[in-house]
Structure formats: C-alpha cells, structure tokens
Amino acid sequence: MNTLTIVGIIVLGIIIYLIFSYNRFQVLKARIKEALSGIDVQLKRRIDLIPNLVSTVKGYAKHEKSVFENVTKARSQLMKAGSLEGKAEANNMLTDALKSLFAVAEAYPDLKASDNFKDLQRQLEDTEDKIAYSRQFYNANVLEYNTRIKTFPNNFIGKMFGFTEEPFFTATEEEKKSVKVEF
Amino acid sequence: MTTHSQIAGNKFRTILLILLFMVIFFAFFYIAGLYFQDAYSLLIFGLLFAVISSIGSYFYSDRIVLAMSGAKSANKSDYFDFYTSVENMSIAAGLPIPKIYVIEDDSMNAFATGRNPKHAVVVATTGLLGKLDRAETEAVIAHEISHIKNYDVLIATVVAVLVGTLVFAADWMLRIRIFGGNNRENNGPLVAIVLLVSLILMPILATLMRLAISRNREYLADASGALLNRNPDALANALIKISGDNIPLQTASNATAHLFIENPFKSTSRNAKLISLFATHPPVEERVKRLREM
C-alpha cells in the first residue's frame, strides 16, 4: 500500500470518529432535555393532586379560608413558573403552604381518619420523593455529558462543535437553611 | 471505595471474566480440533443446541418465572411502599416502570427478570415486604432495578449459551472417544491425555466462570443500586435481615435461584470455601463490607 492510501485511511478514520463523537454529544444533550421535562412530569403530578386535597379538607373544615387560599395561590405560581430555579422556589412555597394545611387538619379528627385524606397525604409525600429522584436523574445525565466535554479527546471535538457545559440542579438558598421543628 | 469506583471496577472485572471465558472456550475447541476432525461441526451443533434451549427462557423469562413462582400482580393501594419504591427507583434509573408482582410466602426474597427494560418484571415476597422498612425495601428494589438496567439477564443468557455449547460438545466428544470415531491418526498419546483432561476439566471450569460472572454482576447491582437510592447502608441492613432469616423460599428451583437477591436455598452446613466457588451470590459479609465503604 502506498502512502496516499494510508493517509486516506487515517483521514477516513478520523472523520468517522468525529461523526460518532458529535452524535454521542447530541444523544447525551437530548437525554438531559428529556430528564428536565421528566422533572416537570413529577411537578405536574403534584399540581394535579392539590384540587382533590383542597376539596377533601374543605368538606370538613370549610372556614379555614386563608389556608386554602395560600395552597391554591402556591399551586398556580408553580404552574406559571418557568426556569429550573423558579420551579424549585415555587415548589418550596407549595410545600410550605401544604404544611400549614396539614397542620390545620390536625384539629379535625374526622378528617384525619378519613381514608381519602390519608391516601392523598401519602401520595403527596410520595410526589416529593419522585421530584427528588427525577432531579437526581437529571444530574446523572448532566454529569455524563459534562465529563465527556472535559475529557480527552472529546474536549477538542466538543469545542470544535460548540458544545458547552450544562448546569447541575442545585438546592436554592431557602432549601439549604436548616429545618426548624416546633411542637 | 466510592460507589462510582466500585461500579467502574465491577464493570472492568466483567470484561476480564468474559475475556478469560472466551480464552477457555477457544482453547477447548482448539485442543479438540487437534484430535477430532469434527471439532468444528461439534462447535456449531453445540452452539445450536444451546441457543435453541435458551431461546425460550430468554424471550419469555418474565412469564416463565412468574408462572413457576406463583406470583400475583401487586396493586398500588395494597402495596403502596413496594409499588412506589419501584416507581421511584425507575425514575432515578430513567427506565420504564416494570410490571410489579408479589409472591405470598413467609421467606424474604426479591428478584427481577426480563430480557430488556421494556419487558421487565420485579417480584418480592410478602415475607420480605413485611419485615423490611421503607428505606430497606427501596434499597432492595434499587438493586433489582439495577439488574434490569445492566442487562444482566442478557449477559447471563449469553454466558449460559456458551457454557452450554462447551458442555454439549465435551459430552459428545467423550462419547466419540469412548465408542471410537473420526480421530486424526497422527497424534500421539500426549494429545489424547491433554484432550481427556480438557474434556473433563473445562466444562467444570466454564461453569465456575459462569458463577464467578454471576457473583461479579451481583456486586455491580449492589453498587449501581446504591447510586440510585443514595443509601448503601439501607441495602446492607436489608441483606443482614434477609440472611438472618432462615425460612427457604418454597417455590424456588435451581433454574431460578440465581435471580434472587439472596441464595433462596439456605445452607445449614458451612463448607465455606468450596460452597463459595459454586455460589451464584457473593457472601453477605463481603457485600455488606463493600456497601459500608461507599
């Protein structure tokens, strides 16, 4: 084989590697996008449970108006939230409003004993876990993508095609504050 | 060692074990080829036999195992913790939610099966669900979901097919050797001796390798699971509870034993070293040690 053929094979090899590497970056980026919307899926599940909860509690405690208003307001804030941080903050506000709602329910033993209420309560707690795990999955995908952007030889290829780091999901300042438990 | 390092180490060890296995496989058929003219066709026939006998179990592993174990579909309201654990671990793993089943049995055990994430099933006994708390249940589920994510049913099937090929071929060759047949005449007694030793030893070696791979994938499932639920201690505690429980699973059989989280056949005697080579699962003490280090 003459030198021209060898050079040709090497160039072809490099081009094929570039194609595979570029496609891999795109696949990882698409996964991050999907994981991001996965978080929204879990937030929506939480949003959808609220009206049922509010009407159940209203059935027993009609006059606790301010609590219901707070929960409903927090819910619509979450529905409107746009950015990743915005959604996290809105979700925290909803969690706080729900805490007050559940605290109020403590005073109504019939409500507390109702199966419907208990089921809604544990489902809501479960949505908090689901949101946490969907954020964790998002971070796992960001980790894989960011690692690839930084390691050799894909760091050069990444720069060549303009791939940049994606942000991890981090806790807001509010969330980092320690929780006060008062009895 | 951190979770990530353990996962990387286990994946690397899988590759090493598979390579070693391939070396044994080809060495066997090379030696056989020195003596038998038909070694190549024996390889093909053995492969065909092994593939055909494995095809059913590969494609229908979920339905077969469910039928064999008498499992019933688990609904969310009756088994809320179990059901939501499977949902949540699937979310963390980015997998579709598997079908969820329960076996009514006092023993503590759980398994996952299915050739790929789209056809997966997770099963737990009522004994296990009753004796583990939420965090421990979730840890066991994380381990099972990891088996699905890591395609362990596929790997186990491929390895079983290769072992089966070798065992079939060795069996036929021994028969040919004993009853006479197409031998290459120009080889001396040394080749005959090497061949005889290989025919007897290599199937045993292949089986040991298959079990070594099975144990390696169990360590990997432990580590991958810890990466899902971020709570390796919960799995360690669950394993201690499960191994301390001496009730054997009624519906387990040799065919399904390797899928369970703990060896469903509880051994009463302790010939530790010898049994450990033939075990599908690593010893609990070692699994707990690695989990506590994460």
Coordinates of C-alpha atoms in Angstrom, one line a residue:
Chain A
M1 CA 0.0 0.0 0.0
N2 CA 1.4 3.4 -0.9
T3 CA 1.4 6.4 1.4
L4 CA -1.6 8.0 -0.2
T5 CA -3.8 5.0 0.6
I6 CA -2.5 5.0 4.2
V7 CA -3.2 8.7 4.7
G8 CA -6.6 8.3 3.1
I9 CA -7.5 5.5 5.6
I10 CA -6.3 7.6 8.5
V11 CA -8.3 10.6 7.4
L12 CA -11.4 8.4 6.9
G13 CA -10.9 7.0 10.4
I14 CA -10.7 10.5 11.9
I15 CA -13.9 11.6 10.0
I16 CA -15.8 8.5 11.2
Y17 CA -14.6 9.2 14.8
L18 CA -15.7 12.8 14.5
I19 CA -19.2 11.7 13.4
F20 CA -19.6 9.2 16.2
S21 CA -18.3 11.7 18.8
Y22 CA -20.6 14.5 17.6
N23 CA -23.6 12.2 17.6
R24 CA -22.8 11.0 21.1
F25 CA -22.7 14.6 22.3
Q26 CA -26.2 15.2 20.7
V27 CA -27.6 12.0 22.3
L28 CA -26.3 13.0 25.8
K29 CA -27.7 16.5 25.3
A30 CA -31.1 15.1 24.3
R31 CA -31.2 12.9 27.4
I32 CA -30.6 16.0 29.5
K33 CA -33.5 17.7 27.9
E34 CA -35.7 14.7 28.5
A35 CA -34.6 14.4 32.1
L36 CA -35.5 18.1 32.5
S37 CA -39.0 17.5 31.3
G38 CA -39.1 14.4 33.5
I39 CA -38.9 16.7 36.5
D40 CA -41.9 18.7 35.1
V41 CA -43.9 15.4 34.8
Q42 CA -43.4 14.9 38.6
L43 CA -44.2 18.5 39.4
K44 CA -47.4 18.2 37.4
R45 CA -48.4 15.1 39.3
R46 CA -48.1 17.2 42.5
I47 CA -50.1 20.0 40.9
D48 CA -52.9 17.6 39.9
L49 CA -53.3 16.2 43.4
I50 CA -53.9 19.6 45.0
P51 CA -57.6 20.3 44.0
N52 CA -58.7 16.9 45.3
L53 CA -56.9 17.6 48.6
V54 CA -58.3 21.1 49.0
S55 CA -61.9 19.9 48.3
T56 CA -61.5 16.9 50.7
V57 CA -60.3 19.2 53.5
K58 CA -63.0 21.8 52.7
G59 CA -65.5 19.1 53.3
Y60 CA -64.6 19.0 56.9
A61 CA -63.1 22.5 57.6
K62 CA -64.9 25.0 55.4
H63 CA -64.0 28.1 57.3
E64 CA -60.2 27.7 57.2
K65 CA -60.2 30.1 54.2
S66 CA -56.7 31.6 54.4
V67 CA -55.0 28.2 54.3
F68 CA -56.9 27.1 51.2
E69 CA -56.1 30.4 49.5
N70 CA -52.4 30.0 50.2
V71 CA -52.4 26.5 48.8
T72 CA -54.3 27.5 45.7
K73 CA -52.1 30.5 45.2
A74 CA -48.9 28.5 45.6
R75 CA -50.3 25.9 43.1
S76 CA -50.9 28.5 40.4
Q77 CA -47.4 30.0 41.0
L78 CA -45.9 26.6 40.4
M79 CA -48.0 26.2 37.2
K80 CA -46.7 29.5 35.9
A81 CA -43.0 29.0 36.9
G82 CA -40.5 29.0 34.0
S83 CA -36.9 28.4 34.9
L84 CA -35.4 25.5 36.8
E85 CA -34.8 27.7 39.8
G86 CA -38.2 29.4 39.5
K87 CA -39.9 26.0 39.6
A88 CA -37.8 24.9 42.6
E89 CA -38.8 28.0 44.6
A90 CA -42.4 27.7 43.6
N91 CA -42.4 24.1 44.7
N92 CA -40.9 25.0 48.0
M93 CA -43.7 27.6 48.6
L94 CA -46.3 25.0 47.8
T95 CA -44.6 22.6 50.3
D96 CA -44.8 25.3 53.0
A97 CA -48.4 26.0 52.2
L98 CA -49.2 22.3 52.4
K99 CA -47.5 22.1 55.8
S100 CA -49.9 24.7 57.1
L101 CA -52.9 22.8 55.5
F102 CA -51.8 19.5 57.2
A103 CA -51.2 21.3 60.5
V104 CA -54.8 22.7 60.3
A105 CA -56.1 19.2 59.5
E106 CA -54.7 18.0 62.9
A107 CA -57.6 19.8 64.6
Y108 CA -60.2 17.8 62.7
P109 CA -60.1 14.1 63.9
D110 CA -62.8 13.0 61.3
L111 CA -60.8 14.5 58.5
K112 CA -57.6 12.9 59.8
A113 CA -59.3 9.5 60.0
S114 CA -60.8 9.7 56.5
D115 CA -59.2 7.2 54.1
N116 CA -59.4 9.6 51.2
F117 CA -57.4 12.2 53.2
K118 CA -54.8 9.7 54.3
D119 CA -54.3 8.4 50.8
L120 CA -53.9 11.9 49.4
Q121 CA -51.5 12.8 52.1
R122 CA -49.2 9.8 51.4
Q123 CA -49.5 10.4 47.7
L124 CA -48.3 14.0 48.1
E125 CA -45.4 12.9 50.2
D126 CA -44.6 10.4 47.5
T127 CA -44.5 13.1 44.9
E128 CA -41.8 14.9 46.9
D129 CA -39.7 11.7 46.6
K130 CA -40.5 11.4 42.9
I131 CA -39.4 15.0 42.3
A132 CA -36.2 14.4 44.2
Y133 CA -35.4 11.3 42.2
S134 CA -36.2 13.0 38.8
R135 CA -33.8 15.8 39.7
Q136 CA -31.2 13.2 40.7
F137 CA -31.6 11.5 37.3
Y138 CA -31.3 14.9 35.6
N139 CA -28.0 15.5 37.4
A140 CA -26.7 12.0 36.5
N141 CA -27.2 12.8 32.8
V142 CA -25.6 16.3 33.2
L143 CA -22.6 14.5 34.9
E144 CA -22.1 12.2 32.0
Y145 CA -22.3 15.0 29.4
N146 CA -20.1 17.4 31.3
T147 CA -17.5 14.7 31.9
R148 CA -17.4 14.0 28.2
I149 CA -16.9 17.7 27.4
K150 CA -13.9 17.9 29.7
T151 CA -12.1 14.7 28.9
F152 CA -9.6 14.0 26.2
P153 CA -10.0 13.7 23.2
N154 CA -13.7 14.7 23.2
N155 CA -12.9 18.1 24.8
F156 CA -11.4 19.2 21.5
I157 CA -14.3 17.9 19.5
G158 CA -16.7 19.5 21.9
K159 CA -15.1 22.9 21.5
M160 CA -15.0 22.4 17.7
F161 CA -18.8 22.0 17.5
G162 CA -19.6 24.5 20.3
F163 CA -20.8 22.1 23.0
T164 CA -20.8 23.8 26.4
E165 CA -21.3 22.6 30.0
E166 CA -24.9 22.1 31.3
P167 CA -25.8 23.2 34.8
F168 CA -26.5 20.8 37.6
F169 CA -29.7 21.1 39.6
T170 CA -28.7 22.7 42.9
A171 CA -30.7 23.5 46.1
T172 CA -31.9 27.0 46.5
E173 CA -30.7 29.1 49.4
E174 CA -34.0 28.6 51.2
E175 CA -33.7 24.9 50.9
K176 CA -30.2 24.9 52.4
K177 CA -31.4 26.5 55.6
S178 CA -31.8 24.1 58.4
V179 CA -35.4 23.0 59.1
K180 CA -36.9 24.1 62.4
V181 CA -39.1 21.6 64.1
E182 CA -41.5 23.0 66.6
F183 CA -44.1 21.1 68.7
Chain B
M1 CA -14.2 2.7 47.8
T2 CA -16.8 5.1 46.5
T3 CA -19.9 3.9 44.7
H4 CA -18.6 5.2 41.3
S5 CA -15.2 3.5 41.7
Q6 CA -16.9 0.2 42.7
I7 CA -19.1 0.4 39.6
A8 CA -16.2 1.1 37.3
G9 CA -14.2 -1.7 39.0
N10 CA -17.0 -4.2 38.7
K11 CA -17.7 -3.4 35.0
F12 CA -14.0 -3.8 34.3
R13 CA -14.0 -7.2 36.1
T14 CA -16.9 -8.3 34.0
I15 CA -14.9 -7.6 30.8
L16 CA -11.9 -9.5 32.3
L17 CA -14.0 -12.5 33.2
I18 CA -15.7 -12.6 29.8
L19 CA -12.3 -12.4 28.1
L20 CA -10.9 -15.2 30.3
F21 CA -14.0 -17.2 29.5
M22 CA -13.5 -16.7 25.7
V23 CA -9.9 -17.9 26.1
I24 CA -11.1 -21.1 27.8
F25 CA -13.7 -21.6 25.2
F26 CA -11.4 -21.3 22.2
A27 CA -8.6 -23.2 23.9
F28 CA -11.1 -26.1 24.4
F29 CA -12.1 -26.2 20.8
Y30 CA -8.6 -25.8 19.6
I31 CA -7.4 -28.7 21.6
A32 CA -10.5 -30.7 20.5
G33 CA -9.7 -29.8 16.9
L34 CA -6.2 -31.3 17.2
Y35 CA -7.7 -34.7 17.9
F36 CA -11.1 -34.6 16.3
Q37 CA -11.8 -33.9 12.7
D38 CA -15.3 -33.0 13.6
A39 CA -14.4 -30.5 16.3
Y40 CA -15.7 -27.6 14.1
S41 CA -19.1 -29.2 13.4
L42 CA -19.4 -30.1 17.1
L43 CA -18.9 -26.5 17.9
I44 CA -21.7 -25.5 15.6
F45 CA -24.1 -28.2 16.8
G46 CA -23.3 -27.5 20.4
L47 CA -24.0 -23.8 19.8
L48 CA -27.2 -24.5 18.0
F49 CA -28.4 -26.8 20.8
A50 CA -27.5 -24.4 23.5
V51 CA -29.1 -21.4 21.6
I52 CA -32.4 -23.3 21.0
S53 CA -32.6 -24.5 24.6
S54 CA -32.0 -20.9 25.8
I55 CA -34.2 -19.0 23.3
G56 CA -37.4 -19.9 25.2
S57 CA -36.1 -18.8 28.5
Y58 CA -34.5 -15.6 27.1
F59 CA -37.6 -14.3 25.4
Y60 CA -40.2 -15.4 27.9
S61 CA -38.1 -15.3 31.1
D62 CA -40.6 -12.9 32.7
R63 CA -43.7 -15.1 32.0
I64 CA -41.9 -18.3 32.8
V65 CA -40.5 -17.1 36.2
L66 CA -43.9 -15.7 37.1
A67 CA -45.7 -18.9 36.3
M68 CA -43.1 -21.0 38.2
S69 CA -43.2 -18.9 41.3
G70 CA -46.9 -18.4 41.6
A71 CA -46.6 -14.6 41.7
K72 CA -49.6 -12.3 41.6
S73 CA -49.9 -8.8 40.3
A74 CA -49.4 -6.2 43.0
N75 CA -51.6 -3.1 43.1
K76 CA -50.7 0.3 44.4
S77 CA -53.2 0.6 47.2
D78 CA -52.4 -2.8 48.8
Y79 CA -48.7 -2.5 48.4
F80 CA -48.1 1.3 48.4
D81 CA -44.5 1.2 49.7
F82 CA -43.4 -1.6 47.4
Y83 CA -45.2 -0.1 44.3
T84 CA -43.9 3.5 44.9
S85 CA -40.4 2.2 45.6
V86 CA -40.4 0.5 42.1
E87 CA -41.8 3.7 40.5
N88 CA -39.3 5.9 42.2
M89 CA -36.2 3.7 41.5
S90 CA -37.4 3.6 37.8
I91 CA -37.5 7.4 37.8
A92 CA -34.0 7.5 39.3
A93 CA -32.7 5.0 36.7
G94 CA -34.5 6.6 33.8
L95 CA -36.2 3.3 32.9
P96 CA -39.9 2.5 32.1
I97 CA -41.7 1.1 35.2
P98 CA -41.6 -2.7 35.2
K99 CA -44.5 -4.9 36.0
I100 CA -44.8 -5.5 39.7
Y101 CA -45.7 -8.8 41.3
V102 CA -45.9 -10.3 44.8
I103 CA -45.3 -13.9 46.0
E104 CA -47.2 -14.9 49.1
D105 CA -44.5 -16.6 51.1
D106 CA -43.0 -16.1 54.5
S107 CA -39.4 -16.2 53.3
M108 CA -37.6 -12.9 52.5
N109 CA -36.6 -12.6 48.9
A110 CA -37.0 -10.5 45.7
F111 CA -36.0 -10.8 42.1
A112 CA -36.1 -9.0 38.8
T113 CA -36.2 -10.6 35.3
G114 CA -36.8 -9.7 31.7
R115 CA -34.6 -9.5 28.7
N116 CA -34.6 -5.7 28.5
P117 CA -36.0 -2.7 30.4
K118 CA -39.2 -2.7 28.3
H119 CA -40.0 -6.3 29.3
A120 CA -39.0 -6.2 32.9
V121 CA -40.7 -7.6 36.0
V122 CA -39.9 -7.0 39.7
V123 CA -41.2 -9.5 42.3
A124 CA -41.0 -9.6 46.1
T125 CA -42.3 -12.0 48.7
T126 CA -44.8 -10.8 51.3
G127 CA -42.3 -12.0 53.9
L128 CA -39.8 -9.5 52.7
L129 CA -42.2 -6.7 52.4
G130 CA -43.5 -7.3 55.9
K131 CA -40.1 -7.4 57.6
L132 CA -38.2 -4.6 55.9
D133 CA -38.9 -0.9 56.4
R134 CA -39.5 1.6 53.6
A135 CA -35.8 2.5 53.1
E136 CA -34.7 -1.1 53.1
T137 CA -37.4 -2.1 50.7
E138 CA -36.4 0.7 48.4
A139 CA -32.7 -0.4 48.6
V140 CA -33.6 -4.0 47.6
I141 CA -35.7 -2.6 44.7
A142 CA -32.8 -0.3 43.7
H143 CA -30.6 -3.5 43.4
E144 CA -33.2 -5.3 41.3
I145 CA -33.8 -2.3 39.0
S146 CA -30.0 -2.2 38.6
H147 CA -30.0 -5.8 37.3
I148 CA -32.5 -4.6 34.7
K149 CA -30.6 -1.5 33.8
N150 CA -27.3 -3.5 33.5
Y151 CA -28.9 -6.1 31.2
D152 CA -27.9 -8.9 33.5
V153 CA -30.5 -11.3 32.1
L154 CA -28.9 -10.9 28.6
I155 CA -25.4 -11.4 29.9
A156 CA -26.4 -14.4 32.0
T157 CA -28.1 -15.9 28.9
V158 CA -25.1 -15.3 26.6
V159 CA -22.8 -16.9 29.2
A160 CA -25.1 -19.8 29.8
V161 CA -25.3 -20.4 26.0
L162 CA -21.5 -20.5 25.7
V163 CA -21.2 -22.8 28.7
G164 CA -23.9 -25.0 27.3
T165 CA -22.1 -25.2 23.9
L166 CA -18.9 -26.3 25.6
V167 CA -20.7 -28.8 27.8
F168 CA -22.7 -30.4 24.9
A169 CA -19.6 -30.6 22.7
A170 CA -17.5 -32.1 25.6
D171 CA -20.1 -34.6 26.2
W172 CA -20.3 -35.7 22.6
M173 CA -16.5 -35.8 22.3
L174 CA -16.3 -38.1 25.3
R175 CA -18.8 -40.4 23.7
I176 CA -16.9 -40.4 20.4
R177 CA -13.7 -41.0 22.2
I178 CA -15.1 -44.0 24.1
F179 CA -17.0 -45.5 21.2
G180 CA -14.4 -44.7 18.6
G181 CA -14.9 -42.3 15.7
N182 CA -13.3 -39.8 13.4
N183 CA -10.0 -39.3 15.0
R184 CA -6.9 -37.8 13.5
E185 CA -4.5 -40.7 13.5
N186 CA -1.2 -38.9 13.5
N187 CA -1.3 -37.6 17.1
G188 CA 0.5 -39.3 20.0
P189 CA -0.8 -40.2 23.4
L190 CA 0.1 -36.8 24.8
V191 CA -2.6 -35.1 22.8
A192 CA -5.0 -37.8 23.9
I193 CA -4.2 -37.2 27.6
V194 CA -4.5 -33.4 27.2
L195 CA -7.8 -33.8 25.4
L196 CA -9.2 -36.2 28.0
V197 CA -8.2 -33.8 30.8
S198 CA -9.7 -30.9 28.9
L199 CA -13.0 -32.7 28.2
I200 CA -13.4 -33.3 31.9
L201 CA -12.0 -30.2 33.4
M202 CA -13.1 -27.5 31.0
P203 CA -16.8 -27.9 31.4
I204 CA -16.2 -27.6 35.2
L205 CA -14.0 -24.5 34.6
A206 CA -16.6 -23.0 32.4
T207 CA -19.3 -23.5 35.0
L208 CA -17.1 -21.9 37.7
M209 CA -16.5 -18.9 35.4
R210 CA -20.3 -18.6 34.8
L211 CA -20.8 -18.5 38.6
A212 CA -17.9 -16.0 39.0
I213 CA -19.5 -13.7 36.5
S214 CA -22.9 -14.1 38.3
R215 CA -21.2 -13.0 41.6
N216 CA -19.5 -10.1 39.9
R217 CA -22.8 -8.8 38.5
E218 CA -24.3 -9.1 42.0
Y219 CA -21.6 -6.7 43.3
L220 CA -22.3 -4.4 40.4
A221 CA -26.0 -4.4 41.1
D222 CA -25.3 -3.6 44.8
A223 CA -23.2 -0.6 43.7
S224 CA -25.5 0.6 40.9
G225 CA -28.4 0.3 43.3
A226 CA -26.6 2.5 45.8
L227 CA -26.1 5.1 43.1
L228 CA -29.9 5.1 42.6
N229 CA -31.2 5.4 46.2
R230 CA -28.0 7.1 47.6
N231 CA -28.4 4.9 50.7
P232 CA -25.9 1.9 50.7
D233 CA -26.5 1.4 54.4
A234 CA -30.1 0.6 53.8
L235 CA -29.2 -2.3 51.5
A236 CA -26.6 -3.5 53.9
N237 CA -29.2 -3.6 56.7
A238 CA -31.7 -5.3 54.4
L239 CA -29.1 -8.0 53.4
I240 CA -28.3 -8.7 57.1
K241 CA -32.0 -9.1 57.9
I242 CA -32.6 -11.3 54.8
S243 CA -29.6 -13.6 55.5
G244 CA -30.5 -13.9 59.2
D245 CA -33.9 -15.2 58.2
N246 CA -33.8 -18.9 57.8
I247 CA -37.0 -19.7 56.0
P248 CA -36.3 -21.0 52.5
L249 CA -38.5 -19.9 49.6
Q250 CA -41.0 -22.7 48.8
T251 CA -41.3 -22.1 45.1
A252 CA -37.6 -21.6 44.2
S253 CA -35.8 -24.0 42.0
N254 CA -32.3 -24.4 40.7
A255 CA -33.2 -22.7 37.5
T256 CA -34.4 -19.5 39.1
A257 CA -32.1 -19.4 42.1
H258 CA -29.5 -17.1 40.5
L259 CA -32.1 -14.4 40.0
F260 CA -32.9 -13.8 43.7
I261 CA -31.3 -11.2 45.8
E262 CA -30.0 -13.8 48.3
N263 CA -29.5 -17.5 47.7
P264 CA -33.0 -18.9 48.3
F265 CA -31.6 -22.3 49.3
K266 CA -30.4 -21.7 52.9
S267 CA -27.4 -23.9 53.6
T268 CA -27.3 -25.4 57.1
S269 CA -23.6 -26.6 56.9
R270 CA -20.8 -24.3 56.3
N271 CA -18.2 -25.7 53.9
A272 CA -17.4 -22.1 53.2
K273 CA -14.6 -22.1 50.7
L274 CA -15.9 -24.9 48.5
I275 CA -19.5 -23.7 48.5
S276 CA -18.4 -20.1 47.8
L277 CA -16.9 -21.1 44.4
F278 CA -20.2 -22.7 43.4
A279 CA -22.4 -19.9 44.8
T280 CA -24.4 -17.6 42.4
H281 CA -24.3 -14.8 45.0
P282 CA -21.3 -13.4 46.9
P283 CA -21.2 -13.9 50.7
V284 CA -23.3 -11.4 52.6
E285 CA -20.4 -10.3 54.8
E286 CA -18.4 -9.2 51.8
R287 CA -21.4 -7.4 50.3
V288 CA -22.1 -5.6 53.5
K289 CA -18.4 -4.6 53.8
R290 CA -18.4 -3.1 50.4
L291 CA -21.7 -1.3 50.9
R292 CA -20.5 0.2 54.2
E293 CA -17.4 1.6 52.4
M294 CA -19.4 3.6 50.0

